[in-house]
PDB file of C-alpha atoms in Angstrom:
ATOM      1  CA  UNK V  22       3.195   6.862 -87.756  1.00 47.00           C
ATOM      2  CA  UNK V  23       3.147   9.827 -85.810  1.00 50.00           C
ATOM      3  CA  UNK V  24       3.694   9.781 -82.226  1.00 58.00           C
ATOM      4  CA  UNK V  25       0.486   9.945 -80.067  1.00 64.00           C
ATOM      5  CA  UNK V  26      -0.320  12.399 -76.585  1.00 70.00           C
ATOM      6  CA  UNK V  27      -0.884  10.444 -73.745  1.00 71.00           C
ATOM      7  CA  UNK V  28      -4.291  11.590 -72.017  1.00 73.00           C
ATOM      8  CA  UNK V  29      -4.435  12.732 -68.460  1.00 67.00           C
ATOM      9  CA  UNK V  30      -5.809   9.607 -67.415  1.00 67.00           C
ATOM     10  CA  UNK V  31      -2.658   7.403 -68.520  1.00 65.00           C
ATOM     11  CA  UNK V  32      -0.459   9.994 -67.069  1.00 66.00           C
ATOM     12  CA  UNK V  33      -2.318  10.173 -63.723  1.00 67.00           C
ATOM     13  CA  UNK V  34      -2.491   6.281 -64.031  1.00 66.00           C
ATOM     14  CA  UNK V  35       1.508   5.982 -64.529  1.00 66.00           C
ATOM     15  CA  UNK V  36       2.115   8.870 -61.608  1.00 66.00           C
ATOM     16  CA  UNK V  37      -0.453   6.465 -59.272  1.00 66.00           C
ATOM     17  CA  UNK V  38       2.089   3.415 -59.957  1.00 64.00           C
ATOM     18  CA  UNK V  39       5.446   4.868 -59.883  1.00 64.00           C
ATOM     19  CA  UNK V  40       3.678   6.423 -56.105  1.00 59.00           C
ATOM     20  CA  UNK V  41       3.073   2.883 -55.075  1.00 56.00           C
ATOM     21  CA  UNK V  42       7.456   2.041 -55.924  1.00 54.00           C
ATOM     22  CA  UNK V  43       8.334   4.707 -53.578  1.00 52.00           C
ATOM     23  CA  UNK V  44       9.252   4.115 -50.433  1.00 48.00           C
ATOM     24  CA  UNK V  45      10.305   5.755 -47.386  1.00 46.00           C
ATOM     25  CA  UNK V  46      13.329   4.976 -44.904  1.00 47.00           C
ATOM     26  CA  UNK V  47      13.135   5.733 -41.278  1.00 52.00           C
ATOM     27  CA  UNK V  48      16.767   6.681 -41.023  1.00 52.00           C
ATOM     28  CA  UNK V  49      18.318   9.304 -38.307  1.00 55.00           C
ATOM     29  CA  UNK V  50      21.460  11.518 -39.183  1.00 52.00           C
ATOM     30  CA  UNK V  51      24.237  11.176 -36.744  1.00 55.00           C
ATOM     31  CA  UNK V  52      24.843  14.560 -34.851  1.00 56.00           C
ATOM     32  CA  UNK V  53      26.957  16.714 -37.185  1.00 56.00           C
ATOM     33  CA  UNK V  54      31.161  16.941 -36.310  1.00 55.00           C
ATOM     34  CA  UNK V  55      33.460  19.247 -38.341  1.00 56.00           C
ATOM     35  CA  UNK V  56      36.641  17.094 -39.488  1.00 55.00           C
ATOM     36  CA  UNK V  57      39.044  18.892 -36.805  1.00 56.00           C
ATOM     37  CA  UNK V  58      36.516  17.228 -34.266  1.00 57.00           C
ATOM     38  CA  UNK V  59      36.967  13.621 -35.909  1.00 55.00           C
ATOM     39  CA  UNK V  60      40.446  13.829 -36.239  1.00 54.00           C
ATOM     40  CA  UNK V  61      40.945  14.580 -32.537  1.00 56.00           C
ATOM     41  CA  UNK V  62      38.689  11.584 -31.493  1.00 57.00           C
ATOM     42  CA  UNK V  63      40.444   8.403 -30.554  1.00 57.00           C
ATOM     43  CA  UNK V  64      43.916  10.173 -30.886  1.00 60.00           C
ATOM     44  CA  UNK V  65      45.413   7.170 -28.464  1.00 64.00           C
ATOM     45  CA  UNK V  66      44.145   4.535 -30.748  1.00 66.00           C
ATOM     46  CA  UNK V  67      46.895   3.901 -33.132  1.00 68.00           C
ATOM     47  CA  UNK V  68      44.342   1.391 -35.263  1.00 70.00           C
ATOM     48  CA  UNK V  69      41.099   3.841 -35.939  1.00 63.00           C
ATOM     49  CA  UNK V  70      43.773   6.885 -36.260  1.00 61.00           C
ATOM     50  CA  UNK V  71      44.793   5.013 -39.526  1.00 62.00           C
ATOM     51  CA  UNK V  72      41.847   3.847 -40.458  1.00 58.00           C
ATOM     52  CA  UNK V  73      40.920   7.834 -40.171  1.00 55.00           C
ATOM     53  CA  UNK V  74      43.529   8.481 -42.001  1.00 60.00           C
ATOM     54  CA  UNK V  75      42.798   6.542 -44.934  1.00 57.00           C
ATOM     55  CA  UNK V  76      39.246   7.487 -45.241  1.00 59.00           C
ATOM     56  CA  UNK V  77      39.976  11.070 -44.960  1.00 57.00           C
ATOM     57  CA  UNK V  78      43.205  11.657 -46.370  1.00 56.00           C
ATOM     58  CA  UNK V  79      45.942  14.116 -45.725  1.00 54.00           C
ATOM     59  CA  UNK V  80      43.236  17.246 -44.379  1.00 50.00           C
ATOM     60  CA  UNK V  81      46.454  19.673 -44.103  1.00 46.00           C
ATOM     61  CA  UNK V  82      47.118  19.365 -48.393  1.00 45.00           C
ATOM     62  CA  UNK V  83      43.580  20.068 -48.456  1.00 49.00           C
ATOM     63  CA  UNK V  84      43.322  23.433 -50.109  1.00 51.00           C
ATOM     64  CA  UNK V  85      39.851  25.170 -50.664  1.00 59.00           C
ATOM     65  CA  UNK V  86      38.495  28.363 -51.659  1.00 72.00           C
ATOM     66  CA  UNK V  87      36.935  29.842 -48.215  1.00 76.00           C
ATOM     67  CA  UNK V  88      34.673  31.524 -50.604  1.00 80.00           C
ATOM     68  CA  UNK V  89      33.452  28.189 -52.390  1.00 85.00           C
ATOM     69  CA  UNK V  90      30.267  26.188 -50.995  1.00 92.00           C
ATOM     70  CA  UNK V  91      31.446  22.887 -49.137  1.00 94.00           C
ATOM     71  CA  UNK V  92      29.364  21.259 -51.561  1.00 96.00           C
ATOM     72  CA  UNK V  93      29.722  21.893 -55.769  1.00 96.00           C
ATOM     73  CA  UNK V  94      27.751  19.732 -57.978  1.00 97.00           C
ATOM     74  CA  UNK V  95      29.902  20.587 -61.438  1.00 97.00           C
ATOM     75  CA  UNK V  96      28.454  18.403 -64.320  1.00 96.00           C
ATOM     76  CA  UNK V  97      25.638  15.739 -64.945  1.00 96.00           C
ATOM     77  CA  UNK V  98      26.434  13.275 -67.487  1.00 96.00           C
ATOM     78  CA  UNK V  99      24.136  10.589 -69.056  1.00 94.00           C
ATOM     79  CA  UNK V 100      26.102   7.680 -69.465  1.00 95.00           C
ATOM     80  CA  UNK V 101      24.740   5.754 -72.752  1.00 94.00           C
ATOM     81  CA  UNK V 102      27.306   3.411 -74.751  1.00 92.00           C
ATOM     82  CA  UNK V 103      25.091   3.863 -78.004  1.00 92.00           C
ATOM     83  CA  UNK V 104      24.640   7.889 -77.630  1.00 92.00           C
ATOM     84  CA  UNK V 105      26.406   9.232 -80.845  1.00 91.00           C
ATOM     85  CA  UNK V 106      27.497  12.027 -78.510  1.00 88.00           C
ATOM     86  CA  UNK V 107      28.266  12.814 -75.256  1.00 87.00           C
ATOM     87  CA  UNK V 108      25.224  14.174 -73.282  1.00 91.00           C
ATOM     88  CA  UNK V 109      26.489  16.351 -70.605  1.00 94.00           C
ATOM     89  CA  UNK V 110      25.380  19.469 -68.546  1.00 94.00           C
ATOM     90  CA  UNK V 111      27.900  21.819 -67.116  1.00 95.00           C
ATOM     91  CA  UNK V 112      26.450  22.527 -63.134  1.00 96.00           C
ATOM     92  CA  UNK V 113      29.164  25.236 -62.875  1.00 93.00           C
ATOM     93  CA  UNK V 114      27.036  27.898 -65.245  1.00 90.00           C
ATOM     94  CA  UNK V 115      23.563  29.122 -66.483  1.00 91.00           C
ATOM     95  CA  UNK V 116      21.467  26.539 -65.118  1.00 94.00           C
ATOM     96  CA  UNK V 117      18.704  28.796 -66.867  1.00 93.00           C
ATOM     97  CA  UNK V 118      19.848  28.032 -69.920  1.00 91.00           C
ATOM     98  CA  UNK V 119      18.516  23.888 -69.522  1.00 92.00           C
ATOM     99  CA  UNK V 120      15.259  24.998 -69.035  1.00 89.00           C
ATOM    100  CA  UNK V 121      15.161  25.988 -73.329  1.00 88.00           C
ATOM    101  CA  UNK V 122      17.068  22.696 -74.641  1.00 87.00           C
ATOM    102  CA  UNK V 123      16.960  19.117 -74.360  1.00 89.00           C
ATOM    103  CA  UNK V 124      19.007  15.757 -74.252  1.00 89.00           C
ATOM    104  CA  UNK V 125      17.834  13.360 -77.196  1.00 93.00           C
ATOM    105  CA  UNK V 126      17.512   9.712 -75.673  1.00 94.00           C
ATOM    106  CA  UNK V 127      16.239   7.192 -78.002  1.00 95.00           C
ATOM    107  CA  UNK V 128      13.455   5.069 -76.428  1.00 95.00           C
ATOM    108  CA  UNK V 129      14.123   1.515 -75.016  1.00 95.00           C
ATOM    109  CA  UNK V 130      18.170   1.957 -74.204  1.00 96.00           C
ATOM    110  CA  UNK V 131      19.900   1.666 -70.837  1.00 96.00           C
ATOM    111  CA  UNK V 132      21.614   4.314 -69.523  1.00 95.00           C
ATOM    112  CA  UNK V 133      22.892   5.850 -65.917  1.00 95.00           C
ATOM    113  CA  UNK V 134      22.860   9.375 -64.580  1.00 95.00           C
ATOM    114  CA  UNK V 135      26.213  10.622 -63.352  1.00 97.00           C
ATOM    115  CA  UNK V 136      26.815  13.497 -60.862  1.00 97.00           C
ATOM    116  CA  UNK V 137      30.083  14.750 -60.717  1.00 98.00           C
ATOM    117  CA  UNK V 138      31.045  16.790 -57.283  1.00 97.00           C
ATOM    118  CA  UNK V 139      33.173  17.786 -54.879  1.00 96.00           C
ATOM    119  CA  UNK V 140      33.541  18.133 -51.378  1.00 96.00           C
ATOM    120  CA  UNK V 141      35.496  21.488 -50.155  1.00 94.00           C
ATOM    121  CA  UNK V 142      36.126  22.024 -46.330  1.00 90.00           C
ATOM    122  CA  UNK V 143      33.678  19.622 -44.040  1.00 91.00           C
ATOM    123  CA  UNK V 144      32.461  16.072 -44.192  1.00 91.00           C
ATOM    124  CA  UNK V 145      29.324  15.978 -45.330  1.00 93.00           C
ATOM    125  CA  UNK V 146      26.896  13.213 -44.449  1.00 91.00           C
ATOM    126  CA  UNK V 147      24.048  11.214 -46.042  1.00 95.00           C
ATOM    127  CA  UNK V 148      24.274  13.179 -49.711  1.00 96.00           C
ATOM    128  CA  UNK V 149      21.124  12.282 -51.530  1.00 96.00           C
ATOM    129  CA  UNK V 150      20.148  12.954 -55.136  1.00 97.00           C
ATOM    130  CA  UNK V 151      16.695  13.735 -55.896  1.00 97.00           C
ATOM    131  CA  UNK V 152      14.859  13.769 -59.261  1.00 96.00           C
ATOM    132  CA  UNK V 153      11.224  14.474 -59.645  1.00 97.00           C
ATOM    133  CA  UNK V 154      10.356  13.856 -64.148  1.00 96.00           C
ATOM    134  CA  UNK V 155       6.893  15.767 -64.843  1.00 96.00           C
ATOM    135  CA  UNK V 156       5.288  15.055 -68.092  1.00 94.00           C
ATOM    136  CA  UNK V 157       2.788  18.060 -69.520  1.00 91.00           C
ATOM    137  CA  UNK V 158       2.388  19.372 -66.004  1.00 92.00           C
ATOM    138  CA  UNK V 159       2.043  16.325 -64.211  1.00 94.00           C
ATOM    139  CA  UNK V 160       4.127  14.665 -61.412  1.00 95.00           C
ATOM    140  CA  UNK V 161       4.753  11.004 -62.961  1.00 93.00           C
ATOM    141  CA  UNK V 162       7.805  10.068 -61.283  1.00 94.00           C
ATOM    142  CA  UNK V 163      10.030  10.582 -58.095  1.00 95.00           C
ATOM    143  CA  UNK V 164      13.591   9.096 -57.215  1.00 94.00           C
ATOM    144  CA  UNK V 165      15.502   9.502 -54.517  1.00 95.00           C
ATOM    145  CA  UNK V 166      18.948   8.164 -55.246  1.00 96.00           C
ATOM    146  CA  UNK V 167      21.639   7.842 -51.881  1.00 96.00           C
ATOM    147  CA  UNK V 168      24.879   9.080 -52.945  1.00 96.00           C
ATOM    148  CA  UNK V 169      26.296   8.502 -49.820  1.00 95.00           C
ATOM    149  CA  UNK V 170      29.320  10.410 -46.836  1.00 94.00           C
ATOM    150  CA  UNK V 171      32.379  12.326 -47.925  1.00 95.00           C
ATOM    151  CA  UNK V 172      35.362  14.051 -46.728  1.00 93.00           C
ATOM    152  CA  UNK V 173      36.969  17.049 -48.652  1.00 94.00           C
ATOM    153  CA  UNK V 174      39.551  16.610 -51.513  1.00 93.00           C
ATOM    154  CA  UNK V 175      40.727  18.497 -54.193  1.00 93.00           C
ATOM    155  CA  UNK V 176      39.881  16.002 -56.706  1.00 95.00           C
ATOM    156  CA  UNK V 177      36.000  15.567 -57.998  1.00 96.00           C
ATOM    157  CA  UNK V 178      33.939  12.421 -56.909  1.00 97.00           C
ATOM    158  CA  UNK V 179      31.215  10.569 -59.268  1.00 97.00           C
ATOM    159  CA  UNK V 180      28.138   9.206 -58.514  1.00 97.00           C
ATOM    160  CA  UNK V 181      26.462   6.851 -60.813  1.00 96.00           C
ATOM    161  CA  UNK V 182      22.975   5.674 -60.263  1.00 95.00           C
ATOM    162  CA  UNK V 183      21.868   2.044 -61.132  1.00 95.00           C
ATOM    163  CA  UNK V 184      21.339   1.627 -64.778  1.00 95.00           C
ATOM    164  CA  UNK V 185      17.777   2.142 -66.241  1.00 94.00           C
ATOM    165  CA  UNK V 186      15.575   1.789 -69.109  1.00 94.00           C
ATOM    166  CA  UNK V 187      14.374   4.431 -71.219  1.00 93.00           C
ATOM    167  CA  UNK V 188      10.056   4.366 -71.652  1.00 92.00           C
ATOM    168  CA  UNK V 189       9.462   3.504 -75.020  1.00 92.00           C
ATOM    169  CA  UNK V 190       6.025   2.858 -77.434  1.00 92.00           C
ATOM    170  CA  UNK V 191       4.021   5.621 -79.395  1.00 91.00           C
ATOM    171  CA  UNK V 192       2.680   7.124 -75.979  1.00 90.00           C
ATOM    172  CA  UNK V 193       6.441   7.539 -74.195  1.00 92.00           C
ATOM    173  CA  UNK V 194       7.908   9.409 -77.036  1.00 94.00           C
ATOM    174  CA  UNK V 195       7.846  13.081 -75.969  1.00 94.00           C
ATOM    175  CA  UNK V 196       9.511  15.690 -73.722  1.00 95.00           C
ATOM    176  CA  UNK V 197      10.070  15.443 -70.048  1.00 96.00           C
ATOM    177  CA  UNK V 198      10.721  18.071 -67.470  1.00 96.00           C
ATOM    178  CA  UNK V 199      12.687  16.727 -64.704  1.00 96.00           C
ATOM    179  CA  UNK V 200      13.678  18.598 -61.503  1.00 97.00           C
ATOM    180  CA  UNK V 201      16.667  17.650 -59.560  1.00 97.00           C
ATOM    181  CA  UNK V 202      17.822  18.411 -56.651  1.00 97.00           C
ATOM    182  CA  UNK V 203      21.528  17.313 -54.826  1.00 97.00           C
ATOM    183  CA  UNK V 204      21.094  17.367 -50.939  1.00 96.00           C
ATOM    184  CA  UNK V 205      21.538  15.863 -47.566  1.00 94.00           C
ATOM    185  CA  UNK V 206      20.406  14.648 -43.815  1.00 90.00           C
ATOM    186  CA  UNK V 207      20.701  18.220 -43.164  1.00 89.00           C
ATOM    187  CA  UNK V 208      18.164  19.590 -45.933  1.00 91.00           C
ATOM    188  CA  UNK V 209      20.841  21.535 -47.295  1.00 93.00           C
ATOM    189  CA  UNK V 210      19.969  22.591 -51.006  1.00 96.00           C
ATOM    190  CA  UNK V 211      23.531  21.995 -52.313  1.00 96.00           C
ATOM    191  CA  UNK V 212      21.770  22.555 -56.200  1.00 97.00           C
ATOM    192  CA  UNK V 213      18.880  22.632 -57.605  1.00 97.00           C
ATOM    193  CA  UNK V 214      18.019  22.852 -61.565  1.00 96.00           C
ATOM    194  CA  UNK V 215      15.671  21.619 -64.080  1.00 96.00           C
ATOM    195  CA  UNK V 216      15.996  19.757 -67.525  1.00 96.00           C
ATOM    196  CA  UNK V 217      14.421  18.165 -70.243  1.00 96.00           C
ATOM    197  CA  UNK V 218      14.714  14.678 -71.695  1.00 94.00           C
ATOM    198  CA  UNK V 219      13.277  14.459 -75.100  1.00 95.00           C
ATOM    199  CA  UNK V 220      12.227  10.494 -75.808  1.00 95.00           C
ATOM    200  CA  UNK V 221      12.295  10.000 -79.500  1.00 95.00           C
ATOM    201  CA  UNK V 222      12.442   6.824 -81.459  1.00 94.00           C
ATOM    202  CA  UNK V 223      15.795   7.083 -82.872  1.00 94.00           C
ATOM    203  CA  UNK V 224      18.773   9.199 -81.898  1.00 90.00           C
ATOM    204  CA  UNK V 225      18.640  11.521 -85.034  1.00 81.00           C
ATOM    205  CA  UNK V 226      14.740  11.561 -85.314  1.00 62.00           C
TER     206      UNK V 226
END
């Protein structure tokens, strides 16, 4: 059977419902400190300078290119155990490029989104990943994921967001634009690019 359009009105009805799931937090950032500041708090208590330690590591192996962002978002994976193939972006290149091609996702299967990242120089609070799925044109979704506070490393961290559901029936099936957007308490736009999810009914369709 071939796969039906939904009309503006079911898309404006779905954008009105996923509206009424979001919700907003009250929630103050604590005043900004650079790590050389949070180190030298405290230096008399033995317990917390430990505790410090462990959280943040060993800042003097730390080794970053002063020429790097403190932020890099490298890769976005979606994690799906019954994807034939591994459905990855590479953050690090053409983000231009995503706008022309699409991930296959077969409707009805559970998957996660993973952001892979590091964190250079500072601590950065309050990370937040933000995706925003349009179908034809029109705003139908909005998710603000927290990712959470990190200290610099050399090594990459991972986020994974809860796992999901993808739509499925005759009207799901069909492309959607998603924006995303990797960010903070601060506002800063650490990344921004788009994408496009193609819902189909089976993997090789």
């Amino acid at each position: 059977m071939a796969e039906q359009d939904p009309t503006p009105e079911q898309l404006a009805a779905i954008a009105a419902e996923n509206r009424e799931e979001e919700s907003s937090v009250n929630y103050k950032p604590p005043a900004q400190k650079t790590l050389q500041e949070i180190q030298q708090l405290d230096q008399d208590d033995e317990s917390l300078r430990k505790y410090k330690e462990a959280l943040l590591g060993n800042v003097s192996t730390t080794v970053a290119d002063p020429n790097a962002p403190n932020v890099q978002v490298t890769k976005l994976t979606l994690v799906c155990e019954t994807a034939p193939l591994p459905l990855t972006l590479d953050l690090t290149g053409d983000l231009e490029g995503f706008k022309k091609q699409s991930f296959v996702l077969k409707e009805g299967v559970e998957y996660k989104i993973k952001i892979s990242f590091k964190v250079n120089r500072d601590i950065v609070s309050g990370l937040k990943y933000v995706q925003q799925t349009y179908r034809k044109g029109v705003k139908i979704d909005k998710t603000d994921y927290m990712v959470g506070s990190y200290g610099p490393r050399p090594e990459e961290y991972e986020f994974l967001t809860p796992l999901e559901e993808a739509p499925k029936g005759m009207l799901a099936r069909g492309t959607y634009n998603i924006k995303s957007k990797f960010t903070d308490d601060d506002k800063h736009d650490h990344l921004s690019w788009e994408w496009n999810l193609n819902i189909k009914k089976e993997w090789k369709d």
